[in-house]
Coordinates of C-alpha atoms in Angstrom, one line a residue:
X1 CA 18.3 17.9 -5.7
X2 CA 21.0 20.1 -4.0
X3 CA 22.4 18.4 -0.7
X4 CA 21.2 21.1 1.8
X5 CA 17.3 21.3 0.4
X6 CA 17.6 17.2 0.7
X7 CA 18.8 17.1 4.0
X8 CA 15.6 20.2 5.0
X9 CA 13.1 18.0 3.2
X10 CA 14.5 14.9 5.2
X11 CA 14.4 17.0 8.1
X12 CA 11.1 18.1 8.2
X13 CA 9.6 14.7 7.2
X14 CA 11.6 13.1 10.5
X15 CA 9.9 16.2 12.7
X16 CA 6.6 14.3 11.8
X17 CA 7.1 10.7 11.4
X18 CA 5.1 8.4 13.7
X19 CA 7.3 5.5 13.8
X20 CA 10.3 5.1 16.0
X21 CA 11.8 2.7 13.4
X22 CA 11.4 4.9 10.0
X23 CA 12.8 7.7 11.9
X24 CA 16.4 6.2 13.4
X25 CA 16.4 4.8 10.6
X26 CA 16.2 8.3 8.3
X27 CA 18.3 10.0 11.6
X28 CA 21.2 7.6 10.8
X29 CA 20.8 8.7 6.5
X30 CA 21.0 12.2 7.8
X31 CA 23.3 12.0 10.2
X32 CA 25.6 10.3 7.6
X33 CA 25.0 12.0 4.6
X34 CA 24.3 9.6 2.6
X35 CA 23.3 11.5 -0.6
X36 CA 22.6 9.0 -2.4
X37 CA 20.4 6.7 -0.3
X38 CA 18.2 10.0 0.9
X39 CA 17.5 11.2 -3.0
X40 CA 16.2 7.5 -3.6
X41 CA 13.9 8.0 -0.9
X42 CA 13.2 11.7 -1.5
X43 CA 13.1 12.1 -5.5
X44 CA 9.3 11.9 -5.6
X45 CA 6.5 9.6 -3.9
X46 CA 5.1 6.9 -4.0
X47 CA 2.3 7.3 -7.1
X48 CA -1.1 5.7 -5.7
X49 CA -3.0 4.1 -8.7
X50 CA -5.3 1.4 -9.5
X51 CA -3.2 -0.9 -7.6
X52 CA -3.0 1.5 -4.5
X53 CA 0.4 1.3 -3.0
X54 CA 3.2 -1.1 -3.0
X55 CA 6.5 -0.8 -2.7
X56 CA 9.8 -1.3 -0.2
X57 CA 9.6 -1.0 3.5
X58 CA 11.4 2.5 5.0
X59 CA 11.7 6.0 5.5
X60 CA 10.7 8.7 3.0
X61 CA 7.7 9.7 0.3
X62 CA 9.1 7.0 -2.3
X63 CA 9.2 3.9 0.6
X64 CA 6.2 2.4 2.3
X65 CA 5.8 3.4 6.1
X66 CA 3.4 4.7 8.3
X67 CA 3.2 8.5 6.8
X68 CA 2.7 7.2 3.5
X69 CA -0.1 5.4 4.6
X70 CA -1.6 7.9 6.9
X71 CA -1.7 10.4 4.1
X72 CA -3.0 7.9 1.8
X73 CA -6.1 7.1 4.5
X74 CA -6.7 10.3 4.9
X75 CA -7.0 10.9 1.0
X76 CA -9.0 8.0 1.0
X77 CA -11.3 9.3 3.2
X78 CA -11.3 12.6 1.8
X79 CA -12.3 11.1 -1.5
X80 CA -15.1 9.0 0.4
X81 CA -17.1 12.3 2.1
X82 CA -16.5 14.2 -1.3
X83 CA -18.7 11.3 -3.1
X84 CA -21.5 12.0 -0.2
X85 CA -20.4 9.2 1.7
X86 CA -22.3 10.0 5.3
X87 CA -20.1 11.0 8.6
X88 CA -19.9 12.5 11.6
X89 CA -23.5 10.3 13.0
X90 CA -24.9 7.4 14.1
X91 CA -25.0 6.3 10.4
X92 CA -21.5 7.3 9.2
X93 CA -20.2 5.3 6.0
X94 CA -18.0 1.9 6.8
X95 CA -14.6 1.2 5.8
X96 CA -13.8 -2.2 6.6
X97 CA -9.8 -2.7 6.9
X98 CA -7.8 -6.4 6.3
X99 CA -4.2 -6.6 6.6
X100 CA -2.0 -9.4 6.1
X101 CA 1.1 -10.9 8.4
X102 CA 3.6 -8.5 6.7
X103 CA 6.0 -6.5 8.4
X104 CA 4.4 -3.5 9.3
X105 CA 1.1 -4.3 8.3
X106 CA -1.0 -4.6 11.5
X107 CA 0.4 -0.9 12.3
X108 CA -0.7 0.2 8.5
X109 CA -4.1 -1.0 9.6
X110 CA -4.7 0.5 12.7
X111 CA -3.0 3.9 11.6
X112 CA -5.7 3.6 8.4
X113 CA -8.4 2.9 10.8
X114 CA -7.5 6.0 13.1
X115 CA -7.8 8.2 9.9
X116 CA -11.2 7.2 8.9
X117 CA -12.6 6.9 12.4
X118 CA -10.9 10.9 12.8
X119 CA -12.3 11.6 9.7
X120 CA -16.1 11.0 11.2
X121 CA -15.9 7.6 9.3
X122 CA -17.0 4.4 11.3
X123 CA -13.8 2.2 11.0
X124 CA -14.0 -1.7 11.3
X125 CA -10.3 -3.8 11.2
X126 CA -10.5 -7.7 10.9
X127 CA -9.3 -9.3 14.0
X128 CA -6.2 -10.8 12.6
X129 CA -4.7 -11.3 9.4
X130 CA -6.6 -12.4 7.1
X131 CA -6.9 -13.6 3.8
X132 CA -7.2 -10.7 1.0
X133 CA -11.0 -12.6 -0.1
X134 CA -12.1 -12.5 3.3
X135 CA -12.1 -8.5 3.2
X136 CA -13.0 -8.5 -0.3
X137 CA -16.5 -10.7 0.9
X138 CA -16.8 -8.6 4.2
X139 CA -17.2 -5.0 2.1
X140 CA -20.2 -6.4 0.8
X141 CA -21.4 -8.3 3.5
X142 CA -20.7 -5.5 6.0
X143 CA -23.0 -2.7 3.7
X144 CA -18.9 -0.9 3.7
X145 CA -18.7 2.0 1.5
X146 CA -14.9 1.2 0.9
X147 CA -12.1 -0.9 2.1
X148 CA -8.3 -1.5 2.4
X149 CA -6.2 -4.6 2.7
X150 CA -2.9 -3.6 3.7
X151 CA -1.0 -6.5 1.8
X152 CA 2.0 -7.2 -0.5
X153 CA 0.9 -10.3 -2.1
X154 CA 3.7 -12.6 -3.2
X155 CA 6.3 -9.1 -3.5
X156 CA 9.1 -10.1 -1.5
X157 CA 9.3 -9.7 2.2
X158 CA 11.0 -6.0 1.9
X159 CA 7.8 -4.8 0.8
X160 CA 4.3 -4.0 1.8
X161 CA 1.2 -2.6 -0.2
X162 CA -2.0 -1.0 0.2
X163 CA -5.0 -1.8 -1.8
X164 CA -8.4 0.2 -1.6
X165 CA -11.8 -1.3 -2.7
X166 CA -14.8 0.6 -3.0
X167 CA -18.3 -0.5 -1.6
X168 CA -19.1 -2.9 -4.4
X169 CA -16.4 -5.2 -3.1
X170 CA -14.3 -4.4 -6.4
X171 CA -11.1 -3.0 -6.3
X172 CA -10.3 1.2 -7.5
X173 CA -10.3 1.7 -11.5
X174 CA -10.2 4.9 -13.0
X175 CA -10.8 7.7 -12.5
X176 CA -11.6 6.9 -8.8
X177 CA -7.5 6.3 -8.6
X178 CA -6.9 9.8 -10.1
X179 CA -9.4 11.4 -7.4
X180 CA -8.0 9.7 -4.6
X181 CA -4.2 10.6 -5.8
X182 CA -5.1 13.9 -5.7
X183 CA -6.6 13.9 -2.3
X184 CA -3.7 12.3 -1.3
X185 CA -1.6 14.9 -2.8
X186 CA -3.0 17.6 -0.9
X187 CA -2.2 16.8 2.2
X188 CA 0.6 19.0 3.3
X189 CA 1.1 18.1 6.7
X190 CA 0.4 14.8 9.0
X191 CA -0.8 17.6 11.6
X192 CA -3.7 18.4 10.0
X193 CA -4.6 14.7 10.0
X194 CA -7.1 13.9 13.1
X195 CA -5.7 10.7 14.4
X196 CA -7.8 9.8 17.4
X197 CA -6.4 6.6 19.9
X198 CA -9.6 4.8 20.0
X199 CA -13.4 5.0 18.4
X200 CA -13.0 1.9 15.8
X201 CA -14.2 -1.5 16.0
X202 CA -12.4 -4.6 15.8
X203 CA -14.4 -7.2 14.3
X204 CA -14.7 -10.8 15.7
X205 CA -15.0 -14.0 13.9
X206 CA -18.4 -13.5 12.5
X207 CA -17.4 -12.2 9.3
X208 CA -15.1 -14.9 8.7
X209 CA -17.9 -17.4 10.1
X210 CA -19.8 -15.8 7.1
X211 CA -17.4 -16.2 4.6
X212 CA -17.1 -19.6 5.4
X213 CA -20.6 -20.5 5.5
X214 CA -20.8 -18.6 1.8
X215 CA -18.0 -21.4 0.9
X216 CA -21.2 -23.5 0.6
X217 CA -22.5 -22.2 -2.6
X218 CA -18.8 -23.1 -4.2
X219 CA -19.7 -26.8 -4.4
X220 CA -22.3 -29.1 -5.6
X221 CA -24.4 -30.5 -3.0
X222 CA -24.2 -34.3 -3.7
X223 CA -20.6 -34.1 -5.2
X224 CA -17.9 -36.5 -4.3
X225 CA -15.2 -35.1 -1.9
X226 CA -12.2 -37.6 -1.6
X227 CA -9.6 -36.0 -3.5
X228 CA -6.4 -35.6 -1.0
X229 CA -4.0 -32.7 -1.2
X230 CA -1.0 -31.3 -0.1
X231 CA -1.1 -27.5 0.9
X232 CA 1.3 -24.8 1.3
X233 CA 0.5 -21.4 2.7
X234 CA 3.7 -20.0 1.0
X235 CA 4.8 -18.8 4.6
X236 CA 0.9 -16.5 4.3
X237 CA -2.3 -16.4 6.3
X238 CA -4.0 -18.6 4.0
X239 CA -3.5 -22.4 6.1
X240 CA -6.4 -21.9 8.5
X241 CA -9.3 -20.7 6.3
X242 CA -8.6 -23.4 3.6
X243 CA -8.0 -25.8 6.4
X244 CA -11.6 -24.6 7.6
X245 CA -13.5 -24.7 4.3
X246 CA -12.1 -27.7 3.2
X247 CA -13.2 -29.2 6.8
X248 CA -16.6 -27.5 6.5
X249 CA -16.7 -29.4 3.1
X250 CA -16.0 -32.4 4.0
X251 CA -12.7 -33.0 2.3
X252 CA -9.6 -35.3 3.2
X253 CA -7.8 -33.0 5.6
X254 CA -5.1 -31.2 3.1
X255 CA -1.3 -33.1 4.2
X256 CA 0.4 -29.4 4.9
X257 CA 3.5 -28.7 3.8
X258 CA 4.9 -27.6 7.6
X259 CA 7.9 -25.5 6.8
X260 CA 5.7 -22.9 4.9
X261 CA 2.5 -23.6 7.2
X262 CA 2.6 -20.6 9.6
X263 CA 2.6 -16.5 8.8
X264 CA 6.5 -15.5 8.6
X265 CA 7.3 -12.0 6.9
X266 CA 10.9 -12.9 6.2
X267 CA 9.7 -16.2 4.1
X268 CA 12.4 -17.9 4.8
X269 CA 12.0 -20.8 2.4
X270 CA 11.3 -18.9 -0.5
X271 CA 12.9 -15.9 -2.7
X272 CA 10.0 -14.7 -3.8
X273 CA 7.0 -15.8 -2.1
X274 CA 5.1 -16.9 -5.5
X275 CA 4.1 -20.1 -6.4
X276 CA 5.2 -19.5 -10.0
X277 CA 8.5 -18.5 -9.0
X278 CA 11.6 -21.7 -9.8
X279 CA 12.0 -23.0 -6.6
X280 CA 8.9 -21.9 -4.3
X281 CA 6.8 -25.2 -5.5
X282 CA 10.3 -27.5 -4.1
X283 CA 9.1 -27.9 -0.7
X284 CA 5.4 -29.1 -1.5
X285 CA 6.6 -31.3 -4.4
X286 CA 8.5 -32.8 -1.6
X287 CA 5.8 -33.9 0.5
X288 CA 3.9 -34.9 -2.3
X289 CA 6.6 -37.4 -3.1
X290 CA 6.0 -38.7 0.5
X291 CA 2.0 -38.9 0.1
X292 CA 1.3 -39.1 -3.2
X293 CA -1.9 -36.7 -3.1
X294 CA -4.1 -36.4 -5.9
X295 CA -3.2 -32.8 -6.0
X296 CA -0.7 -30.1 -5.0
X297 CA -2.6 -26.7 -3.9
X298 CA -0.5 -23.8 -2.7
X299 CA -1.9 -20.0 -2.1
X300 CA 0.6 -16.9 -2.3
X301 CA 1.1 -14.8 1.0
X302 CA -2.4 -13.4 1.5
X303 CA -4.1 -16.0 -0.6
X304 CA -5.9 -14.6 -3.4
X305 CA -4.6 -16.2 -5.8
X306 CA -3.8 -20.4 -6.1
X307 CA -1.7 -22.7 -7.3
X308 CA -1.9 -26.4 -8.3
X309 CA 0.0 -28.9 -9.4
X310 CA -0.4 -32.7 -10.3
X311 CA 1.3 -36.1 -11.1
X312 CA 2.5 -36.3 -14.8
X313 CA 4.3 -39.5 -15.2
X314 CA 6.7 -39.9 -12.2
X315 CA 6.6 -36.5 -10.8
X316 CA 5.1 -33.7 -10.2
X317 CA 4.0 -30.4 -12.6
X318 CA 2.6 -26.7 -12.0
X319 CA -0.3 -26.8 -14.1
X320 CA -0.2 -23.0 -15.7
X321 CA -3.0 -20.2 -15.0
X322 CA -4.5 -20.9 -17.9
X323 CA -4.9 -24.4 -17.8
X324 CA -6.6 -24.1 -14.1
X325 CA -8.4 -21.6 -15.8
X326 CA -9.8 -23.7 -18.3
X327 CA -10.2 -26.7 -15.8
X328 CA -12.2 -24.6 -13.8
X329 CA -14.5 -23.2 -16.4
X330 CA -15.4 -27.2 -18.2
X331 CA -16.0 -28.2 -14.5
X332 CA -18.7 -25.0 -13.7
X333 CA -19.8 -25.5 -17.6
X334 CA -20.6 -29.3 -16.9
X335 CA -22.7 -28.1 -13.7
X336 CA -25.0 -25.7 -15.9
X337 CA -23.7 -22.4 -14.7
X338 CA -25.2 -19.7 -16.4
X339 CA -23.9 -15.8 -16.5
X340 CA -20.8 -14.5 -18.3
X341 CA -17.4 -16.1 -18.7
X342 CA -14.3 -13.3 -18.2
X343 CA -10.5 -13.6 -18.6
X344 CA -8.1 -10.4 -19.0
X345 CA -6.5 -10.0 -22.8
X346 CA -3.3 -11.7 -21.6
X347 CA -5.0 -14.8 -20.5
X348 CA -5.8 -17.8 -22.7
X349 CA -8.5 -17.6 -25.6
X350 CA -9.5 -21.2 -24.4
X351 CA -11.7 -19.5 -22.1
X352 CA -13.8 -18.3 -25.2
X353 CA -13.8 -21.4 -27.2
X354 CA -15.4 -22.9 -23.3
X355 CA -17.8 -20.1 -23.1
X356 CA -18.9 -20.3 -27.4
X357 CA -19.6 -23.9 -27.1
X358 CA -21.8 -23.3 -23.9
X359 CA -23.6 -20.9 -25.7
X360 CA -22.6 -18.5 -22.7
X361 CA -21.7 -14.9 -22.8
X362 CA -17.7 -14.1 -23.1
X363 CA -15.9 -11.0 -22.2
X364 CA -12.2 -9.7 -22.7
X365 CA -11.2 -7.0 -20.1
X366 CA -7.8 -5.1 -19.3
X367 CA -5.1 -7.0 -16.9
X368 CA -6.4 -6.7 -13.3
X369 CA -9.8 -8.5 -11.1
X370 CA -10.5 -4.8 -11.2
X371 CA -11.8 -4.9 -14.6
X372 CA -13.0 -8.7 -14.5
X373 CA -14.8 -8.3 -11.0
X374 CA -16.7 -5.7 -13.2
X375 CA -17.7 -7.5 -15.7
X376 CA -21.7 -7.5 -16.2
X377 CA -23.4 -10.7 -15.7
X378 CA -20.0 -12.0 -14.2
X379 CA -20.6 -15.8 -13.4
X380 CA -17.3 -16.9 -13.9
X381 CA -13.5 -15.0 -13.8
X382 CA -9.9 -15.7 -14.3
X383 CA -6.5 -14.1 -15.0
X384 CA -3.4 -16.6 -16.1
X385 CA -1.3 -15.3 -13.2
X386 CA -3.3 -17.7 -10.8
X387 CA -6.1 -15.5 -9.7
X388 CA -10.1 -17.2 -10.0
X389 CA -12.9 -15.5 -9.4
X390 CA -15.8 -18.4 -8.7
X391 CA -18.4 -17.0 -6.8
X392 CA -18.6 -13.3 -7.7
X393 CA -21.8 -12.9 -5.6
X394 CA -20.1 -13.9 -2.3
X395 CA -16.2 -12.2 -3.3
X396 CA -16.2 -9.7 -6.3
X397 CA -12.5 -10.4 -6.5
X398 CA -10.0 -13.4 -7.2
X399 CA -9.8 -15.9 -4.0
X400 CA -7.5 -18.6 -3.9
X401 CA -9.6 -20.5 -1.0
X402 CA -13.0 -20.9 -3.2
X403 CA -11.2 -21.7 -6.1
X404 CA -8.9 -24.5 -4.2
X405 CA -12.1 -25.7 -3.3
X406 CA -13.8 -25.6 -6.7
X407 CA -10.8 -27.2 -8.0
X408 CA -10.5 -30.0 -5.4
X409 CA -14.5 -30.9 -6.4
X410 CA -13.5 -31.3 -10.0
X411 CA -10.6 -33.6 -9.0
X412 CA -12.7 -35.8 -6.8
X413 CA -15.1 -36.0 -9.5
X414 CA -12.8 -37.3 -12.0
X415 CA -11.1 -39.8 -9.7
X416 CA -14.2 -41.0 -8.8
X417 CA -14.6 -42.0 -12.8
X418 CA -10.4 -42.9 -12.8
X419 CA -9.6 -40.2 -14.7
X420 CA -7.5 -36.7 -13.2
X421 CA -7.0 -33.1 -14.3
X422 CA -4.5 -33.9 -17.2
X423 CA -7.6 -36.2 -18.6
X424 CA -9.9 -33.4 -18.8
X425 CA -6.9 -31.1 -20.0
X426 CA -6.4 -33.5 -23.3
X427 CA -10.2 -33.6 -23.8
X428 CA -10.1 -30.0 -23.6
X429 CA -7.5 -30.1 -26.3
X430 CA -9.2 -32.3 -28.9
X431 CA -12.3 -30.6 -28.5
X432 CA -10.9 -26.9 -28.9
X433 CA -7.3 -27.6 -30.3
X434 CA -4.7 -27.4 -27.9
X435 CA -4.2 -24.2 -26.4
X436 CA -0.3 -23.8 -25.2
X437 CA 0.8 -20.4 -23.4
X438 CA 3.9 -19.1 -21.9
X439 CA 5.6 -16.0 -21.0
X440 CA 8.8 -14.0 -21.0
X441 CA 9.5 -12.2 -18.3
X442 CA 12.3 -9.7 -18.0
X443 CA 12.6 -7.7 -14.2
X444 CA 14.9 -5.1 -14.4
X445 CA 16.6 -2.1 -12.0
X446 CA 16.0 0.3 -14.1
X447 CA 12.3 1.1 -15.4
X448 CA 14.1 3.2 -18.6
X449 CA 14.7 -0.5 -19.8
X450 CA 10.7 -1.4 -20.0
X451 CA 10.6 1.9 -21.9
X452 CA 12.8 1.6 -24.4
X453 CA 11.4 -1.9 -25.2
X454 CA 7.9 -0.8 -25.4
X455 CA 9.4 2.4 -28.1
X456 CA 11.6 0.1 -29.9
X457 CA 8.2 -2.2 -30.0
X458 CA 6.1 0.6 -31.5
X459 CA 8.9 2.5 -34.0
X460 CA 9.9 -0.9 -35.4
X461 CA 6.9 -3.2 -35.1
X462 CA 7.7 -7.2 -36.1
X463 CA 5.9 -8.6 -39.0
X464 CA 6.8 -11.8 -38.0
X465 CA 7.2 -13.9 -35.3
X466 CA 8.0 -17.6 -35.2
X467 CA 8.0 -17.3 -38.8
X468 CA 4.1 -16.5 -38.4
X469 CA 2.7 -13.5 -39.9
X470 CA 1.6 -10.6 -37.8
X471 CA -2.3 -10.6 -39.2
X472 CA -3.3 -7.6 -36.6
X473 CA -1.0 -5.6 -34.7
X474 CA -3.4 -3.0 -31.9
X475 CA -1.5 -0.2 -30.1
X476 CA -3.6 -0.9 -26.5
X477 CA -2.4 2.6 -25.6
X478 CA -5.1 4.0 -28.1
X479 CA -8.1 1.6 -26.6
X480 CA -10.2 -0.7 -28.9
X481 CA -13.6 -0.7 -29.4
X482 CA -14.3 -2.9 -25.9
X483 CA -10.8 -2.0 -23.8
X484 CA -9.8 1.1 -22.2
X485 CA -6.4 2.6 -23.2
X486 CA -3.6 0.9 -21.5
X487 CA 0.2 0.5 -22.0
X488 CA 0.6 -2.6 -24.0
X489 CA 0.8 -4.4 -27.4
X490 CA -1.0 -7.1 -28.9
X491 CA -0.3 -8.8 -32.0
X492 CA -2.7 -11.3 -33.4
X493 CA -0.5 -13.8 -36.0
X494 CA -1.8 -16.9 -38.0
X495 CA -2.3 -19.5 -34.9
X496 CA -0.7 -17.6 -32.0
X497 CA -1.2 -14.2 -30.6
X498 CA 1.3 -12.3 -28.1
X499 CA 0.5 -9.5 -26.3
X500 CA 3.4 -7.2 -24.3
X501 CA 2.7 -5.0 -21.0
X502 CA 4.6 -3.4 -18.3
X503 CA 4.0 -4.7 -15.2
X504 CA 1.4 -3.1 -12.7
X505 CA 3.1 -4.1 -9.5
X506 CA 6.4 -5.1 -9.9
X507 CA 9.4 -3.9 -12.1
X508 CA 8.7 -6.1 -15.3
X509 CA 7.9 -5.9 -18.5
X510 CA 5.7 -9.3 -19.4
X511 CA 5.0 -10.9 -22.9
X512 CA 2.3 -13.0 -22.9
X513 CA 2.1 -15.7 -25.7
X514 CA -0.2 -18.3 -26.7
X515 CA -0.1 -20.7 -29.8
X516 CA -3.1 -22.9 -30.9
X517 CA -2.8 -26.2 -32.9
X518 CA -5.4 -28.1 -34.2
X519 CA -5.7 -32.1 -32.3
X520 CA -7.8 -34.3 -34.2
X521 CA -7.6 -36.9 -31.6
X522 CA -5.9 -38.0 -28.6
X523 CA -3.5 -39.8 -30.7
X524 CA -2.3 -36.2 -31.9
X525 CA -1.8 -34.2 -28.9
X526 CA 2.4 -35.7 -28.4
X527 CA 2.9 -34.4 -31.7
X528 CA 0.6 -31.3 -31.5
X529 CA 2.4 -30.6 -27.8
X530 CA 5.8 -31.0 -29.4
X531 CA 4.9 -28.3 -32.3
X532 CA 3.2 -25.8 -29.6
X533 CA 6.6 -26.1 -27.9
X534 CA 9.2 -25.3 -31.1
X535 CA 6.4 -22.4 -32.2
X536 CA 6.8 -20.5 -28.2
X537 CA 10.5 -21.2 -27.6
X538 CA 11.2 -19.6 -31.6
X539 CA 8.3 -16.3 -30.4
X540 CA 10.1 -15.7 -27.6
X541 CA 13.2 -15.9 -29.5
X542 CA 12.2 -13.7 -32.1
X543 CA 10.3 -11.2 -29.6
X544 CA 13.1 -10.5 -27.4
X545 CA 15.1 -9.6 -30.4
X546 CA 12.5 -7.4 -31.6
X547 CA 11.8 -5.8 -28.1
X548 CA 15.8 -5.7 -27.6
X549 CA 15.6 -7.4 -24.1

């Protein structure tokens, strides 16, 4: 872009921005003449899609700020009153708003809730942050035709997101994404965007009270509940629901891990703010050292999604997604659930072998709790990147609260018979062969890289991997006979299968691989463990020479 039609569209975006930060911050770009810095901001926008917004705090189109997220409001609501969605009387459609302790995400909230409310919308904000489940369960138990959580997750503290549900409590898929884009798009001017100063509602603790009292259905009503854990909040809004429902449960009172206790939006303690991250776990396997707990829980920032880890040998272990996953799924299995059992393509076929053997219905969906949370007949949900879905008819989306709940009954339950989790993991194994996952994960600068990878991937497709032969190799970009199209790559081999994606939120591209090997007993699984080892350190070898990462 030449300088002088930069520096006007810089201009006339300052004229109009409502935030005294984001505009000394874009004076002091112009004033300098920073060419650079203003084309990175500039170049384009921010695309809204089917995981809303999220990216890095500032000024301009391509950062997240207030403008951003009053046009995207007011293409929300646009969207909202073209699908017949009531306004403008007494019985106006709802949009509930949530927003977690980010930096700027209380003002992203009220600014959304001005929109709607100007919109003739009724508006509704939670009264503090929140966790993301709690908004997810109030759109349905509010009768909302929509909400938005204004919320990050585990990015790292420079950024903020936006996510939009709509009145089913699930988050956007297509085309809804598409139609609200384009809403979005034309708005030419924040102007012509009615912001009144007052007109919403800001909701007290009832809905929360609800959510809590919904906790109830979680758990069996005569099971045992004297597993003790240490928590960690990851420096999120998470610590005083879970300290709440496991209270209201009747659980130990979780030993928290203090430095990460509270909200802080600079997570000090952490680089990234993810419990799968090397490092972020440190500080809670610490205090488990000191208490020795039955189990480690942690929750990312807003607490959707949880973490566990237990006691394997002298110290302590991240159990994986998948394995929670499958924990999860034996323990609801045992109690008779009935309804379907979901996973996304990238997450452990375990789940299947679970759901077969119950004689329950199974379903495969794309990456995302947008296309589990969908799922027909959906009893039971998970994706391997620590997100559970266990009560879909209270929160049609992954919450980390429920689940650490769940997951804290099963442990009781198995100490109260000496056993633990990694005793129900080996049974697991013997009875469906042991299921061993991994990823590699490459984050890059620049997004050409993931490109490249995924066109080296389809030019010159592998016919072996691991010294396995590639039996199936799909195209996901083309769709299959049960999955949308999508960017991705799977490849089915003789005992393993790998799939490859680029990342929805974050600047990655992820490989997903899983190898199964047959245990005929408990005997077997040192040796079986040892093979599934060799076979995912030689794929991910022989992938990231094929992929060229």
């Amino acid at each position: 872009m030449e300088h002088d039609a930069l520096i006007a569209q810089a201009q006339a975006w300052l004229a109009e921005d409502p935030d005294p930060d984001t505009r000394d911050e874009l004076a002091r770009l112009i004033d300098s003449g920073d060419h650079a810095e203003l084309a990175a901001r500039f170049a384009g926008t921010l695309q809204f899609g089917t995981a809303g917004l999220r990216g890095e705090l500032g000024a301009g189109p391509l950062r997240m700020n207030r403008s951003v997220v009053i046009r995207a409001a007011a293409g929300l609501a646009a969207y909202l009153k073209k699908q017949g969605t009531p306004h403008g009387n007494d019985t106006a459609g709802l949009v509930v708003i949530g927003y977690d302790a980010r930096h700027k995400s209380a003002a992203f909230a009220e600014d959304t809730a001005a929109v709607m409310t100007g919109a003739g919308l009724r508006a509704a904000v939670l009264p503090r942050p929140l966790p993301t489940p709690v908004l997810a369960f109030a759109i349905r138990h509010l009768g909302a035709v929509a909400g938005v959580e204004v919320t990050a997750s585990h990015n790292p503290p420079r950024d903020n997101g936006y996510k939009v549900y709509l009145g089913d409590g699930s988050q956007i898929v297509p085309p809804a994404d598409a139609e609200i884009a384009a809403e979005i798009e034309a708005i030419t001017s924040l102007t012509t965007v009615p912001r009144p100063t007052t007109g919403w509602e800001t909701l007290d603790d009832t809905v929360l009270d609800a959510y809590l009292a919904r906790t109830d259905a979680v758990l069996s009503p005569a099971s045992p509940r004297t597993a003790r854990t240490v928590y960690t909040a990851m420096h999120g809004v998470g610590k005083d629901v879970l300290l709440a429902a496991f209270a209201r449960a009747g659980f130990p009172t979780p030993d928290l891990v203090t430095e990460q206790a509270d909200p802080d939006p600079d997570f000090p303690t952490v680089a990234f703010p993810n419990p799968e991250e090397p490092g972020a776990m440190d500080l809670a396997f610490a205090k488990a050292r000191e208490t020795d707990p039955d189990l480690v829980i942690a929750n990312d920032p807003d607490a959707d999604r949880c973490a566990a880890a237990v006691k394997d040998g002298g110290d302590w272990r991240m159990l994986r997604g998948d394995e929670v996953g499958a924990l999860l799924a034996a323990h609801l299995v045992r109690r008779g659930a009935a309804g379907t059992f979901a996973e996304s393509i990238v997450s452990s076929s375990l789940l299947g072998r679970i759901a077969e053997k119950a004689g329950l219905p199974y379903e495969e969906t794309l990456t995302g709790f947008k296309w589990i949370a969908r799922v027909d007949g959906l009893r039971y949900g998970y994706e391997e990147a620590l997100g559970y879905c266990v009560d879909p008819d209270g929160v049609r989306d992954k919450d980390g609260i429920t689940a650490a709940l769940l997951l804290t009954e099963l442990a009781s339950e198995l100490k109260s018979d000496g056993r633990t989790l990694l005793d129900l993991l080996d049974d697991l194994a013997v009875e469906h062969g042991l299921h061993a996952t991994d990823q590699l994960s490459v984050r890059v600068k620049d997004l050409g890289l993931i490109a490249a990878a995924m066109g080296r991937l389809r030019e010159q497709p592998p016919t072996e991997l691991a010294g396995l032969r590639i039996t199936r190799a799909e195209d996901l970009n083309e769709g299959t006979a049960t999955l949308p199209p999508t960017d991705g790559l799977r490849y089915t081999l003789d005992g393993a299968r790998v799939v490859v994606r680029p990342s929805g939120t974050e600047p990655k591209l992820k490989c997903y691989l899983e190898v199964v090997v047959p245990v005929a007993t408990k005997q077997a699984l040192p040796e079986a463990r040892t093979k599934a080892t060799s076979l995912l350190t030689t794929l991910k070898r022989d992938l990231s020479a094929a992929a060229g990462i």
